[in-house]
Amino acid sequence: MAIILRDDAKVLIQGITGHQGSFHTASMLKFGTNIVAGVVPGRGGERVEGIQVFETCKQAVRKTGAEASVVFVPSKWAMDAVIEALDAGIETIVIITEHIPIRDFIILFRYAKLKGARIVGPNSPGIASPGRWKLGIMPNVIFKHGSTGVVSRSGTLTYEIVNNLTEAGIGQSTCVGIGGDPIVGTDFIEVLELFQEDPETENIVLIGEIGGTAEEDAADFIAKRVTKPVVGYIAGRTAPTGKRMGHAGAIISRGRGSANSKVSALLEAGVRVAKTPAEVPRLVKDAARY
């Protein structure tokens, strides 16, 4: 089984008529995702890849029963789009959009909690369960169905490490890109907890980077609650202090959030930590005794 979303979940795409929305809708359909609707104000009645476009989320949910959404809406309209999805009763929202102001996302995060909904992202590459569904922009060809759960802050590193796993014959149960912003909806600990409870997931790969304390918090959770083997990789070992390295959350400040502190915390929690992305498959095999 997959985590976060059931196999036959009905999905809508917010921003489906845009270049990114339409391109990745086609890719998600090829992956097997049950996309039932698109939503773009002013474009109701059109079709994209055979999917009907609605004016509002409420119309789409009422007509199709959609329960999850992927958001490709530009940042200046993303907050309104997510609130609309929450008010329509959408339970799982994956936000691909980047550059959403932190203040706006804090409001969205609290509103989602109030509604009992889950947000993945923002600035997320999405989530995928090979052989079942994909919500997001991760390349289809890198995946292979299997029993390794992957959770990551970095989209690009997710692609590289998942591809390395697949080429080594190690399939994935579910891959979750939580997003690289300082504040995200679903964090490492929540995903680790889901993987720990998932009977299909036999081992876990955690991909972190410099900045913040999410990896240290995850290490503490692993030490206390995770019994499955975990392999980690932390990007940014040579990053200079005080300089942001791509992601908004990837900055070392006053000595906190360094790669060394994260690697040490993971090692103390019993996690096997790779020095390079290429080393991850070997450590997974060692940990799981493939």
XYZ file of N, CA and C in Angstrom, residues 3-4 113 118 150-153 176 178 184-198 204-207 213-226 230 266:
135
model
N 1.471 5.337 1.147
C 1.126 6.246 2.237
C 0.514 7.515 1.653
N -0.166 8.273 2.494
C -0.760 9.584 2.198
C -2.010 9.486 1.332
N -4.870 22.649 8.956
C -5.016 21.908 10.224
C -6.447 22.011 10.711
N -4.261 17.629 4.713
C -2.808 17.536 4.658
C -2.277 18.344 3.477
N 11.010 6.716 0.463
C 11.963 7.822 0.289
C 11.297 9.116 0.720
N 11.970 9.897 1.551
C 11.482 11.223 1.934
C 12.624 12.205 1.780
N 12.339 13.380 1.177
C 13.419 14.281 0.788
C 12.977 15.732 0.830
N 13.948 16.629 1.101
C 13.708 18.069 0.991
C 14.047 18.585 -0.397
N 8.301 10.868 -1.188
C 7.662 12.106 -0.759
C 8.679 13.240 -0.792
N 9.069 16.715 0.460
C 8.362 17.594 1.403
C 8.544 19.065 1.064
N 7.243 23.894 5.917
C 6.497 23.042 4.985
C 5.311 22.424 5.714
N 4.374 21.925 4.929
C 3.174 21.352 5.525
C 3.447 20.033 6.205
N 3.827 19.038 5.432
C 4.141 17.707 5.963
C 5.648 17.609 6.131
N 6.109 17.250 7.334
C 7.547 17.272 7.599
C 8.122 15.857 7.643
N 9.437 15.788 7.873
C 10.119 14.492 7.928
C 9.450 13.546 8.921
N 9.162 14.058 10.111
C 8.656 13.183 11.181
C 7.313 12.563 10.798
N 6.433 13.359 10.217
C 5.134 12.807 9.812
C 5.297 11.702 8.778
N 6.200 11.897 7.815
C 6.410 10.876 6.776
C 7.074 9.636 7.372
N 8.051 9.844 8.252
C 8.692 8.695 8.901
C 7.673 7.874 9.678
N 6.774 8.546 10.351
C 5.742 7.850 11.126
C 4.855 7.019 10.198
N 4.501 7.591 9.032
C 3.673 6.855 8.065
C 4.427 5.650 7.503
N 5.720 5.827 7.187
C 6.517 4.703 6.682
C 6.653 3.615 7.745
N 6.824 4.027 8.983
C 6.955 3.046 10.061
C 5.695 2.185 10.176
N 4.540 2.788 9.925
C 3.272 2.065 10.041
C 2.891 1.339 8.753
N 3.564 1.636 7.638
C 3.202 1.061 6.342
C 3.783 -0.348 6.198
N 13.890 2.727 4.776
C 13.604 4.141 4.492
C 14.891 4.862 4.096
N 14.762 5.762 3.107
C 15.864 6.665 2.747
C 15.432 8.091 3.060
N 16.232 8.803 3.837
C 15.960 10.198 4.204
C 17.012 11.089 3.553
N 16.566 12.036 2.735
C 17.480 12.936 2.027
C 17.305 14.344 2.585
N 16.554 22.671 11.516
C 16.854 21.546 12.405
C 15.963 20.343 12.092
N 15.359 20.326 10.903
C 14.409 19.248 10.582
C 15.072 17.879 10.627
N 16.318 17.786 10.143
C 16.993 16.490 10.118
C 17.365 16.042 11.536
N 17.786 16.997 12.378
C 18.095 16.646 13.766
C 16.825 16.189 14.490
N 15.707 16.865 14.233
C 14.435 16.456 14.839
C 14.038 15.065 14.341
N 14.257 14.823 13.045
C 13.951 13.507 12.483
C 14.826 12.436 13.121
N 16.101 12.755 13.344
C 17.008 11.790 13.967
C 16.518 11.418 15.367
N 16.070 12.404 16.098
C 15.551 12.134 17.447
C 14.321 11.218 17.375
N 13.455 11.459 16.382
C 12.262 10.615 16.211
C 12.662 9.193 15.814
N 13.638 9.083 14.907
C 14.094 7.760 14.469
C 14.617 6.959 15.663
N 15.418 7.626 16.490
C 15.985 6.928 17.650
C 14.900 6.393 18.582
N 13.806 7.124 18.691
C 12.771 6.743 19.652
C 11.680 5.854 19.063
N 11.365 6.034 17.734
C 10.132 5.425 17.218
C 10.284 4.561 15.971
N 11.389 4.666 15.255
C 11.494 3.946 13.981
C 12.324 2.679 14.164
N 17.100 2.755 8.334
C 17.066 4.068 7.680
C 18.459 4.399 7.142
N 22.110 11.932 12.899
C 21.593 10.728 12.241
C 22.419 9.502 12.624
